[in-house]
Amino acid sequence: MPVNGVRVGVEPCGVVADGDAFVAGEMERCEADFAVLAVTHKAEAAVDRGYFILSEVVVKTSQHAYCVLGRASAWGDSDLLSMELQLAAYVGLKRVLAPELSESTNVTSYARTLLALVSNTAGVPVVVRVRASEGAWGRWNRVRMLCGHQARLQLALELGSDACDLPQWRAEPVQLVVLPTRMFVSNAARYPVLRKDHQAEIKRWMDHAVAYVIRQSDDDEGADLVDYVRYLRFLAGTLEDPSAAAAASAEYRDVLQAPLQPLMDHLESATYETFEMDLPKYDHYEHAMLRAIQDAPQKELVLMVVGAGRGPLVTRALRAARQAGRSVRVVAIEKNPSALVELQLRNAKDWGHQVTLIRADMRGWVPAERADILVSELLGSFGDNELSPECLDAACRLLLAPHGVCIPQSYSAYVAPLSSTLLHARAQAYGGGHGLETPYVVNIHAAHILAEPQVMWSFSHAQASDQLLGDNRHNQRRASATFGIGASSLVHGLAGYFDAVLYGSVGLSIRPDTHTEDMHSWFPMYFPIKVILSHASAIHG
């Protein structure tokens, strides 16, 4: 069983003829979760024979197949490789490692063999072994493209003494991180440890749920692999516990979600509850409302919460009014009839019937008295993607007094080029063939953001709107940007972000460089592209 959430395997040097005995003996002694072993041993004659004999097979039964990753034989014999994959599928091996894709590899021939194997044999994922070195990503990318981006291709990334920070590889389908024993150094007690820069890199990969392989180097045959396995377990135990926000959002990593459409759909109570767990967001809204109340010159104020949901902003508005010591009449407007039941309950139990409840669409209700402060949380992950501009234009025109203020006052949308094999594959499989034609809300994780986000457009609601209802031309936006990308990469789409000015200096942001601390209400947007772009010196978006 994995310890500290980390799976660690061992790959011995030399030949293991009896895989079952190795698993039951040496692997167990090393406290490893799995072993990397050859599929067959001295089996060249099997091709002419048409089958393997018992002495040629390393893992002979399915008893230990769950904890063995197969290693393919010499790459030159495609018939033998095909037989090995068929045997691996029969026995139940979960993956088979192809020979290393190195500087001396004929990439075209390698890709041709690989494509034939994954296209014509049983569905065992084939893992391409690559050493993290200069030019390695280019070789892998060429193989991947020659194989038509086959979903069954995975990566085993072997680190070396120079590998310190590898964000480019974290956008790739890395399943295994291989650590050769020669990468370790001895501490004062003569136990193997990693340098600090290597420790940092290993910990970064631990956040990506990869498995580790301790590979016994050819010149290190006497190394006791149990010490290396224990050290990795120890290293995993030193990871800091995630923040509450990170823990709450971890299960959504790289999960594609269709953006909410609260204008068209009535949200469910569970959806509202998820939003309400984001206390930092409501802390900022409360601070913005407090500042706006304090700045308002009127003795008595009207504050309207439009799209009140189950009332979290209403609670914060009442608290801000108490903190400011001002007389504030709070009005909650909600079009969802089911949420209105919850609002009535809270008005009776929590708010002392202080709140005026209105069941209406904010775009069509005309009040007897307009608001001095209008508050909405109708922001989407791209700022405007939940129709906040269209809704707040109408609300400001109908509900907001000429001197009134809207919270938020403004918001801006940003994009950045993104590389992620996983996200693009999931988008391609999503939505019955049209998955690459729609944006998604995603807690982006297995990806590489290739350049700093750039602003695309902004919307402002700083004052009451005089725009005519039904005319939305003023909300049309179009923008272009040029991004410089430093390293060779594939572009699988754009990541989208927003930031907002709630009131004055109080704001919210999901941009990576200015992200509001511990806020998790909004994940970024992912805009996939149909044709994957190879890196050039710049892209125009």
mmCIF file of C-alpha atoms in Angstrom, residues 101-453:
data_model
loop_
_atom_site.group_PDB
_atom_site.id
_atom_site.type_symbol
_atom_site.label_atom_id
_atom_site.label_comp_id
_atom_site.label_asym_id
_atom_site.label_seq_id
_atom_site.Cartn_x
_atom_site.Cartn_y
_atom_site.Cartn_z
ATOM 1 C CA LEU A 101 14.017 7.574 -26.344
ATOM 2 C CA SER A 102 17.565 8.931 -26.364
ATOM 3 C CA GLU A 103 19.784 11.203 -28.440
ATOM 4 C CA SER A 104 20.951 8.230 -30.532
ATOM 5 C CA THR A 105 17.401 7.023 -31.250
ATOM 6 C CA ASN A 106 16.115 7.144 -34.808
ATOM 7 C CA VAL A 107 12.964 9.071 -33.905
ATOM 8 C CA THR A 108 11.050 8.260 -37.085
ATOM 9 C CA SER A 109 11.716 4.525 -36.801
ATOM 10 C CA TYR A 110 10.931 4.593 -33.061
ATOM 11 C CA ALA A 111 7.596 6.334 -33.692
ATOM 12 C CA ARG A 112 6.703 3.943 -36.524
ATOM 13 C CA THR A 113 7.277 0.921 -34.285
ATOM 14 C CA LEU A 114 5.439 2.529 -31.389
ATOM 15 C CA LEU A 115 2.418 3.453 -33.502
ATOM 16 C CA ALA A 116 2.175 -0.061 -34.921
ATOM 17 C CA LEU A 117 2.239 -1.512 -31.418
ATOM 18 C CA VAL A 118 -0.393 0.736 -29.851
ATOM 19 C CA SER A 119 -2.632 0.506 -32.935
ATOM 20 C CA ASN A 120 -2.617 -3.240 -33.440
ATOM 21 C CA THR A 121 -2.244 -4.868 -30.031
ATOM 22 C CA ALA A 122 -4.247 -5.108 -26.819
ATOM 23 C CA GLY A 123 -5.015 -1.986 -24.841
ATOM 24 C CA VAL A 124 -2.002 -1.921 -22.524
ATOM 25 C CA PRO A 125 -0.700 1.649 -22.186
ATOM 26 C CA VAL A 126 2.821 2.024 -23.551
ATOM 27 C CA VAL A 127 5.134 4.217 -21.488
ATOM 28 C CA VAL A 128 7.909 6.039 -23.332
ATOM 29 C CA ARG A 129 11.008 6.431 -21.187
ATOM 30 C CA VAL A 130 12.742 9.803 -21.592
ATOM 31 C CA ARG A 131 15.652 11.338 -19.697
ATOM 32 C CA ALA A 132 15.117 14.993 -18.789
ATOM 33 C CA SER A 133 17.902 16.577 -20.804
ATOM 34 C CA GLU A 134 18.403 19.166 -23.503
ATOM 35 C CA GLY A 135 16.511 18.180 -26.642
ATOM 36 C CA ALA A 136 14.506 15.445 -24.894
ATOM 37 C CA TRP A 137 11.184 17.264 -25.100
ATOM 38 C CA GLY A 138 11.659 17.859 -28.815
ATOM 39 C CA ARG A 139 12.257 14.143 -29.422
ATOM 40 C CA TRP A 140 9.227 13.181 -27.349
ATOM 41 C CA ASN A 141 7.067 15.751 -29.094
ATOM 42 C CA ARG A 142 8.072 14.505 -32.522
ATOM 43 C CA VAL A 143 7.256 10.899 -31.543
ATOM 44 C CA ARG A 144 3.937 11.998 -30.080
ATOM 45 C CA MET A 145 2.996 13.900 -33.230
ATOM 46 C CA LEU A 146 4.093 11.089 -35.562
ATOM 47 C CA CYS A 147 1.846 8.787 -33.516
ATOM 48 C CA GLY A 148 -1.105 11.118 -33.956
ATOM 49 C CA HIS A 149 -1.331 12.083 -30.258
ATOM 50 C CA GLN A 150 -2.295 8.513 -29.292
ATOM 51 C CA ALA A 151 -4.049 8.533 -25.911
ATOM 52 C CA ARG A 152 -2.361 5.242 -24.938
ATOM 53 C CA LEU A 153 1.085 6.863 -24.960
ATOM 54 C CA GLN A 154 2.386 7.816 -21.529
ATOM 55 C CA LEU A 155 5.719 9.051 -20.197
ATOM 56 C CA ALA A 156 8.304 7.819 -17.734
ATOM 57 C CA LEU A 157 10.533 10.820 -17.057
ATOM 58 C CA GLU A 158 13.991 9.965 -15.743
ATOM 59 C CA LEU A 159 15.622 12.763 -13.808
ATOM 60 C CA GLY A 160 19.334 13.434 -13.777
ATOM 61 C CA SER A 161 21.828 15.544 -11.903
ATOM 62 C CA ASP A 162 20.888 18.688 -13.881
ATOM 63 C CA ALA A 163 17.094 18.451 -13.585
ATOM 64 C CA CYS A 164 15.845 21.095 -11.146
ATOM 65 C CA ASP A 165 12.612 22.688 -12.377
ATOM 66 C CA LEU A 166 10.654 21.087 -15.186
ATOM 67 C CA PRO A 167 7.328 22.918 -15.678
ATOM 68 C CA GLN A 168 7.299 22.011 -19.368
ATOM 69 C CA TRP A 169 7.093 18.302 -18.543
ATOM 70 C CA ARG A 170 4.243 18.778 -16.072
ATOM 71 C CA ALA A 171 1.988 19.551 -19.037
ATOM 72 C CA GLU A 172 2.755 16.089 -20.453
ATOM 73 C CA PRO A 173 1.241 12.653 -19.610
ATOM 74 C CA VAL A 174 3.962 11.753 -17.104
ATOM 75 C CA GLN A 175 2.938 8.677 -15.102
ATOM 76 C CA LEU A 176 6.321 7.680 -13.696
ATOM 77 C CA VAL A 177 9.270 9.700 -12.429
ATOM 78 C CA VAL A 178 12.411 7.565 -12.545
ATOM 79 C CA LEU A 179 15.232 8.285 -10.081
ATOM 80 C CA PRO A 180 18.527 6.482 -10.825
ATOM 81 C CA THR A 181 20.468 5.578 -7.694
ATOM 82 C CA ARG A 182 23.461 7.537 -8.995
ATOM 83 C CA MET A 183 21.368 10.708 -8.576
ATOM 84 C CA PHE A 184 21.551 10.301 -4.774
ATOM 85 C CA VAL A 185 24.396 11.304 -2.465
ATOM 86 C CA SER A 186 25.315 9.878 0.948
ATOM 87 C CA ASN A 187 24.650 11.787 4.149
ATOM 88 C CA ALA A 188 26.818 11.671 7.276
ATOM 89 C CA ALA A 189 25.241 8.362 8.289
ATOM 90 C CA ARG A 190 25.974 6.970 4.793
ATOM 91 C CA TYR A 191 22.305 6.765 3.822
ATOM 92 C CA PRO A 192 21.192 7.960 0.369
ATOM 93 C CA VAL A 193 19.634 11.429 0.194
ATOM 94 C CA LEU A 194 18.924 14.000 -2.530
ATOM 95 C CA ARG A 195 20.359 17.465 -2.950
ATOM 96 C CA LYS A 196 18.037 20.306 -1.924
ATOM 97 C CA ASP A 197 17.259 21.335 -5.515
ATOM 98 C CA HIS A 198 16.381 17.731 -6.348
ATOM 99 C CA GLN A 199 14.237 17.497 -3.221
ATOM 100 C CA ALA A 200 12.274 20.552 -4.343
ATOM 101 C CA GLU A 201 11.683 19.061 -7.789
ATOM 102 C CA ILE A 202 10.583 15.710 -6.359
ATOM 103 C CA LYS A 203 8.120 17.477 -4.056
ATOM 104 C CA ARG A 204 6.680 19.374 -7.025
ATOM 105 C CA TRP A 205 6.036 16.064 -8.766
ATOM 106 C CA MET A 206 4.452 14.666 -5.586
ATOM 107 C CA ASP A 207 1.721 17.241 -6.101
ATOM 108 C CA HIS A 208 0.949 15.619 -9.469
ATOM 109 C CA ALA A 209 0.140 12.099 -8.240
ATOM 110 C CA VAL A 210 2.890 10.380 -10.227
ATOM 111 C CA ALA A 211 4.524 7.131 -9.132
ATOM 112 C CA TYR A 212 8.267 6.900 -8.545
ATOM 113 C CA VAL A 213 10.738 4.285 -9.719
ATOM 114 C CA ILE A 214 14.093 3.810 -7.985
ATOM 115 C CA ARG A 215 16.280 2.527 -10.826
ATOM 116 C CA GLN A 216 19.387 0.679 -9.746
ATOM 117 C CA SER A 217 22.190 2.134 -11.834
ATOM 118 C CA ASP A 218 24.451 -0.324 -13.654
ATOM 119 C CA ASP A 219 27.478 0.935 -11.704
ATOM 120 C CA ASP A 220 25.618 0.733 -8.379
ATOM 121 C CA GLU A 221 24.693 -2.935 -8.216
ATOM 122 C CA GLY A 222 25.441 -3.169 -4.498
ATOM 123 C CA ALA A 223 22.960 -0.443 -3.526
ATOM 124 C CA ASP A 224 20.269 -1.592 -1.103
ATOM 125 C CA LEU A 225 17.076 -0.245 -2.671
ATOM 126 C CA VAL A 226 15.139 -0.312 0.606
ATOM 127 C CA ASP A 227 17.109 2.726 1.826
ATOM 128 C CA TYR A 228 16.104 4.694 -1.273
ATOM 129 C CA VAL A 229 12.447 3.698 -0.947
ATOM 130 C CA ARG A 230 12.386 4.715 2.712
ATOM 131 C CA TYR A 231 13.999 8.039 1.908
ATOM 132 C CA LEU A 232 11.280 8.887 -0.641
ATOM 133 C CA ARG A 233 8.626 7.979 1.929
ATOM 134 C CA PHE A 234 10.356 10.267 4.403
ATOM 135 C CA LEU A 235 10.482 13.072 1.844
ATOM 136 C CA ALA A 236 6.754 12.718 1.180
ATOM 137 C CA GLY A 237 6.112 13.014 4.907
ATOM 138 C CA THR A 238 7.793 16.431 4.980
ATOM 139 C CA LEU A 239 5.263 17.978 2.599
ATOM 140 C CA GLU A 240 3.305 20.829 4.115
ATOM 141 C CA ASP A 241 -0.398 20.253 4.679
ATOM 142 C CA PRO A 242 -2.458 22.064 2.031
ATOM 143 C CA SER A 243 -4.442 25.141 2.987
ATOM 144 C CA ALA A 244 -8.163 24.779 3.533
ATOM 145 C CA ALA A 245 -8.808 26.370 0.135
ATOM 146 C CA ALA A 246 -6.373 24.038 -1.638
ATOM 147 C CA ALA A 247 -7.834 20.995 0.082
ATOM 148 C CA ALA A 248 -11.377 22.039 -0.856
ATOM 149 C CA SER A 249 -10.501 22.432 -4.537
ATOM 150 C CA ALA A 250 -8.100 19.485 -4.935
ATOM 151 C CA GLU A 251 -10.798 17.042 -6.059
ATOM 152 C CA TYR A 252 -11.607 19.355 -8.999
ATOM 153 C CA ARG A 253 -8.065 19.411 -10.418
ATOM 154 C CA ASP A 254 -8.195 19.212 -14.218
ATOM 155 C CA VAL A 255 -11.901 18.341 -14.123
ATOM 156 C CA LEU A 256 -13.774 20.032 -16.990
ATOM 157 C CA GLN A 257 -16.950 21.787 -15.878
ATOM 158 C CA ALA A 258 -19.460 23.599 -18.045
ATOM 159 C CA PRO A 259 -19.735 27.232 -16.926
ATOM 160 C CA LEU A 260 -22.807 28.023 -14.853
ATOM 161 C CA GLN A 261 -25.636 29.882 -16.536
ATOM 162 C CA PRO A 262 -27.560 31.392 -13.595
ATOM 163 C CA LEU A 263 -29.533 33.703 -15.881
ATOM 164 C CA MET A 264 -30.984 30.721 -17.775
ATOM 165 C CA ASP A 265 -30.928 28.042 -15.061
ATOM 166 C CA HIS A 266 -32.120 28.047 -11.461
ATOM 167 C CA LEU A 267 -29.168 26.907 -9.369
ATOM 168 C CA GLU A 268 -29.546 24.120 -6.826
ATOM 169 C CA SER A 269 -29.074 24.583 -3.108
ATOM 170 C CA ALA A 270 -25.875 22.487 -3.126
ATOM 171 C CA THR A 271 -24.335 24.832 -5.708
ATOM 172 C CA TYR A 272 -25.116 27.857 -3.546
ATOM 173 C CA GLU A 273 -23.670 26.034 -0.550
ATOM 174 C CA THR A 274 -20.387 25.436 -2.370
ATOM 175 C CA PHE A 275 -20.078 29.150 -3.129
ATOM 176 C CA GLU A 276 -20.882 30.100 0.449
ATOM 177 C CA MET A 277 -17.915 28.080 1.743
ATOM 178 C CA ASP A 278 -15.561 30.639 0.175
ATOM 179 C CA LEU A 279 -15.234 32.948 3.174
ATOM 180 C CA PRO A 280 -12.393 35.113 1.757
ATOM 181 C CA LYS A 281 -14.619 36.186 -1.136
ATOM 182 C CA TYR A 282 -17.392 37.320 1.197
ATOM 183 C CA ASP A 283 -14.873 39.000 3.511
ATOM 184 C CA HIS A 284 -13.812 41.178 0.582
ATOM 185 C CA TYR A 285 -17.410 41.901 -0.393
ATOM 186 C CA GLU A 286 -18.199 42.872 3.197
ATOM 187 C CA HIS A 287 -15.193 45.194 3.295
ATOM 188 C CA ALA A 288 -16.287 46.797 0.012
ATOM 189 C CA MET A 289 -19.835 47.319 1.302
ATOM 190 C CA LEU A 290 -18.531 48.786 4.563
ATOM 191 C CA ARG A 291 -16.363 51.270 2.650
ATOM 192 C CA ALA A 292 -19.246 52.211 0.359
ATOM 193 C CA ILE A 293 -21.631 52.718 3.299
ATOM 194 C CA GLN A 294 -19.077 54.831 5.133
ATOM 195 C CA ASP A 295 -18.491 56.994 2.037
ATOM 196 C CA ALA A 296 -22.185 57.549 1.270
ATOM 197 C CA PRO A 297 -23.377 61.056 2.313
ATOM 198 C CA GLN A 298 -27.039 60.095 2.882
ATOM 199 C CA LYS A 299 -28.306 59.604 6.421
ATOM 200 C CA GLU A 300 -30.443 56.641 5.372
ATOM 201 C CA LEU A 301 -29.350 54.254 2.666
ATOM 202 C CA VAL A 302 -30.945 51.633 0.451
ATOM 203 C CA LEU A 303 -28.676 48.665 -0.369
ATOM 204 C CA MET A 304 -29.908 46.120 -2.903
ATOM 205 C CA VAL A 305 -28.423 42.664 -3.343
ATOM 206 C CA VAL A 306 -29.338 41.459 -6.830
ATOM 207 C CA GLY A 307 -29.171 37.706 -7.428
ATOM 208 C CA ALA A 308 -29.219 37.128 -3.670
ATOM 209 C CA GLY A 309 -29.240 33.296 -3.864
ATOM 210 C CA ARG A 310 -29.470 31.934 -0.315
ATOM 211 C CA GLY A 311 -28.378 35.230 1.175
ATOM 212 C CA PRO A 312 -24.638 35.234 2.011
ATOM 213 C CA LEU A 313 -24.226 38.801 0.719
ATOM 214 C CA VAL A 314 -27.342 39.864 2.617
ATOM 215 C CA THR A 315 -25.788 38.651 5.877
ATOM 216 C CA ARG A 316 -22.582 40.522 5.080
ATOM 217 C CA ALA A 317 -24.518 43.688 4.140
ATOM 218 C CA LEU A 318 -26.313 43.704 7.501
ATOM 219 C CA ARG A 319 -23.006 43.182 9.288
ATOM 220 C CA ALA A 320 -21.345 46.008 7.340
ATOM 221 C CA ALA A 321 -24.233 48.339 8.218
ATOM 222 C CA ARG A 322 -23.830 47.523 11.919
ATOM 223 C CA GLN A 323 -20.080 48.087 11.743
ATOM 224 C CA ALA A 324 -20.600 51.463 10.061
ATOM 225 C CA GLY A 325 -23.312 52.486 12.538
ATOM 226 C CA ARG A 326 -25.532 53.599 9.678
ATOM 227 C CA SER A 327 -29.221 53.174 8.901
ATOM 228 C CA VAL A 328 -29.360 50.861 5.894
ATOM 229 C CA ARG A 329 -32.451 49.244 4.414
ATOM 230 C CA VAL A 330 -31.468 46.011 2.720
ATOM 231 C CA VAL A 331 -33.435 44.661 -0.248
ATOM 232 C CA ALA A 332 -32.752 41.151 -1.617
ATOM 233 C CA ILE A 333 -33.819 40.430 -5.223
ATOM 234 C CA GLU A 334 -33.850 36.826 -6.440
ATOM 235 C CA LYS A 335 -35.560 35.228 -9.454
ATOM 236 C CA ASN A 336 -35.113 31.599 -8.292
ATOM 237 C CA PRO A 337 -38.419 30.713 -6.550
ATOM 238 C CA SER A 338 -36.830 27.867 -4.591
ATOM 239 C CA ALA A 339 -34.019 30.068 -3.291
ATOM 240 C CA LEU A 340 -36.666 32.591 -2.258
ATOM 241 C CA VAL A 341 -38.026 30.016 0.214
ATOM 242 C CA GLU A 342 -34.555 29.850 1.813
ATOM 243 C CA LEU A 343 -34.415 33.661 1.935
ATOM 244 C CA GLN A 344 -37.754 33.785 3.740
ATOM 245 C CA LEU A 345 -36.514 31.264 6.269
ATOM 246 C CA ARG A 346 -33.321 33.220 6.923
ATOM 247 C CA ASN A 347 -35.223 36.489 7.147
ATOM 248 C CA ALA A 348 -37.323 34.986 9.922
ATOM 249 C CA LYS A 349 -34.569 33.113 11.782
ATOM 250 C CA ASP A 350 -31.376 35.135 11.213
ATOM 251 C CA TRP A 351 -32.226 38.632 9.998
ATOM 252 C CA GLY A 352 -35.195 39.539 12.215
ATOM 253 C CA HIS A 353 -37.394 40.394 9.232
ATOM 254 C CA GLN A 354 -35.105 43.376 8.489
ATOM 255 C CA VAL A 355 -34.751 42.476 4.808
ATOM 256 C CA THR A 356 -37.228 43.254 2.034
ATOM 257 C CA LEU A 357 -37.470 40.203 -0.242
ATOM 258 C CA ILE A 358 -38.400 40.609 -3.900
ATOM 259 C CA ARG A 359 -38.950 37.744 -6.322
ATOM 260 C CA ALA A 360 -38.006 39.297 -9.667
ATOM 261 C CA ASP A 361 -35.510 39.393 -12.503
ATOM 262 C CA MET A 362 -33.086 42.248 -11.827
ATOM 263 C CA ARG A 363 -33.392 43.332 -15.473
ATOM 264 C CA GLY A 364 -37.111 44.072 -15.296
ATOM 265 C CA TRP A 365 -38.163 45.118 -11.802
ATOM 266 C CA VAL A 366 -38.826 48.815 -11.175
ATOM 267 C CA PRO A 367 -38.673 49.775 -7.471
ATOM 268 C CA ALA A 368 -40.478 52.626 -5.776
ATOM 269 C CA GLU A 369 -37.160 53.765 -4.305
ATOM 270 C CA ARG A 370 -33.838 53.248 -6.028
ATOM 271 C CA ALA A 371 -30.689 51.887 -4.408
ATOM 272 C CA ASP A 372 -27.774 53.922 -3.158
ATOM 273 C CA ILE A 373 -25.620 50.774 -3.268
ATOM 274 C CA LEU A 374 -26.203 47.860 -5.660
ATOM 275 C CA VAL A 375 -24.347 44.593 -4.951
ATOM 276 C CA SER A 376 -23.953 41.537 -7.209
ATOM 277 C CA GLU A 377 -21.753 38.430 -7.247
ATOM 278 C CA LEU A 378 -22.682 37.521 -10.825
ATOM 279 C CA LEU A 379 -19.038 37.407 -11.903
ATOM 280 C CA GLY A 380 -17.830 34.395 -13.871
ATOM 281 C CA SER A 381 -14.373 32.901 -14.213
ATOM 282 C CA PHE A 382 -13.748 35.157 -17.211
ATOM 283 C CA GLY A 383 -15.473 38.100 -15.573
ATOM 284 C CA ASP A 384 -18.276 38.545 -18.081
ATOM 285 C CA ASN A 385 -19.042 34.939 -19.073
ATOM 286 C CA GLU A 386 -22.133 34.653 -16.823
ATOM 287 C CA LEU A 387 -23.662 37.752 -18.493
ATOM 288 C CA SER A 388 -22.742 40.099 -15.675
ATOM 289 C CA PRO A 389 -22.406 43.137 -18.016
ATOM 290 C CA GLU A 390 -25.823 42.622 -19.585
ATOM 291 C CA CYS A 391 -27.544 42.008 -16.241
ATOM 292 C CA LEU A 392 -25.843 44.814 -14.350
ATOM 293 C CA ASP A 393 -26.399 47.299 -17.177
ATOM 294 C CA ALA A 394 -30.139 46.793 -16.819
ATOM 295 C CA ALA A 395 -30.011 46.650 -13.023
ATOM 296 C CA CYS A 396 -28.011 49.871 -12.777
ATOM 297 C CA ARG A 397 -30.406 51.619 -15.141
ATOM 298 C CA LEU A 398 -33.581 50.513 -13.336
ATOM 299 C CA LEU A 399 -32.501 50.053 -9.728
ATOM 300 C CA LEU A 400 -29.583 52.386 -9.024
ATOM 301 C CA ALA A 401 -30.016 56.019 -8.041
ATOM 302 C CA PRO A 402 -28.066 58.577 -10.126
ATOM 303 C CA HIS A 403 -25.599 59.102 -7.291
ATOM 304 C CA GLY A 404 -25.423 55.383 -6.444
ATOM 305 C CA VAL A 405 -22.528 52.942 -6.692
ATOM 306 C CA CYS A 406 -22.385 49.403 -8.003
ATOM 307 C CA ILE A 407 -20.329 46.635 -6.386
ATOM 308 C CA PRO A 408 -18.422 45.467 -8.401
ATOM 309 C CA GLN A 409 -17.411 48.723 -10.034
ATOM 310 C CA SER A 410 -15.420 47.081 -12.824
ATOM 311 C CA TYR A 411 -13.776 43.838 -13.933
ATOM 312 C CA SER A 412 -11.247 42.754 -16.562
ATOM 313 C CA ALA A 413 -10.618 39.522 -18.463
ATOM 314 C CA TYR A 414 -7.146 38.065 -19.102
ATOM 315 C CA VAL A 415 -5.801 35.181 -21.183
ATOM 316 C CA ALA A 416 -2.519 33.298 -21.395
ATOM 317 C CA PRO A 417 -1.393 30.477 -23.728
ATOM 318 C CA LEU A 418 -1.501 27.080 -22.095
ATOM 319 C CA SER A 419 0.056 23.683 -22.731
ATOM 320 C CA SER A 420 -1.727 20.631 -21.326
ATOM 321 C CA THR A 421 -1.998 17.258 -23.020
ATOM 322 C CA LEU A 422 -4.497 16.121 -20.392
ATOM 323 C CA LEU A 423 -6.908 19.052 -20.673
ATOM 324 C CA HIS A 424 -6.949 18.963 -24.463
ATOM 325 C CA ALA A 425 -7.607 15.206 -24.518
ATOM 326 C CA ARG A 426 -10.443 15.595 -22.023
ATOM 327 C CA ALA A 427 -11.967 18.467 -23.964
ATOM 328 C CA GLN A 428 -11.756 16.458 -27.178
ATOM 329 C CA ALA A 429 -13.674 13.613 -25.525
ATOM 330 C CA TYR A 430 -16.249 15.922 -23.967
ATOM 331 C CA GLY A 431 -19.633 16.814 -25.342
ATOM 332 C CA GLY A 432 -20.236 14.265 -28.104
ATOM 333 C CA GLY A 433 -17.635 15.456 -30.589
ATOM 334 C CA HIS A 434 -17.986 19.194 -30.016
ATOM 335 C CA GLY A 435 -15.784 19.350 -26.945
ATOM 336 C CA LEU A 436 -13.173 21.612 -28.541
ATOM 337 C CA GLU A 437 -15.774 24.246 -29.402
ATOM 338 C CA THR A 438 -16.700 25.368 -25.900
ATOM 339 C CA PRO A 439 -14.883 26.893 -22.915
ATOM 340 C CA TYR A 440 -14.678 25.135 -19.556
ATOM 341 C CA VAL A 441 -14.209 26.061 -15.936
ATOM 342 C CA VAL A 442 -11.181 24.086 -14.722
ATOM 343 C CA ASN A 443 -8.973 23.950 -11.667
ATOM 344 C CA ILE A 444 -5.928 23.914 -13.947
ATOM 345 C CA HIS A 445 -3.130 21.746 -12.561
ATOM 346 C CA ALA A 446 -1.418 19.395 -15.052
ATOM 347 C CA ALA A 447 -0.521 22.268 -17.336
ATOM 348 C CA HIS A 448 2.158 24.786 -18.170
ATOM 349 C CA ILE A 449 1.132 28.428 -18.499
ATOM 350 C CA LEU A 450 3.482 29.552 -21.256
ATOM 351 C CA ALA A 451 3.431 33.331 -20.796
ATOM 352 C CA GLU A 452 2.157 36.022 -18.446
ATOM 353 C CA PRO A 453 -1.599 36.688 -18.759
#
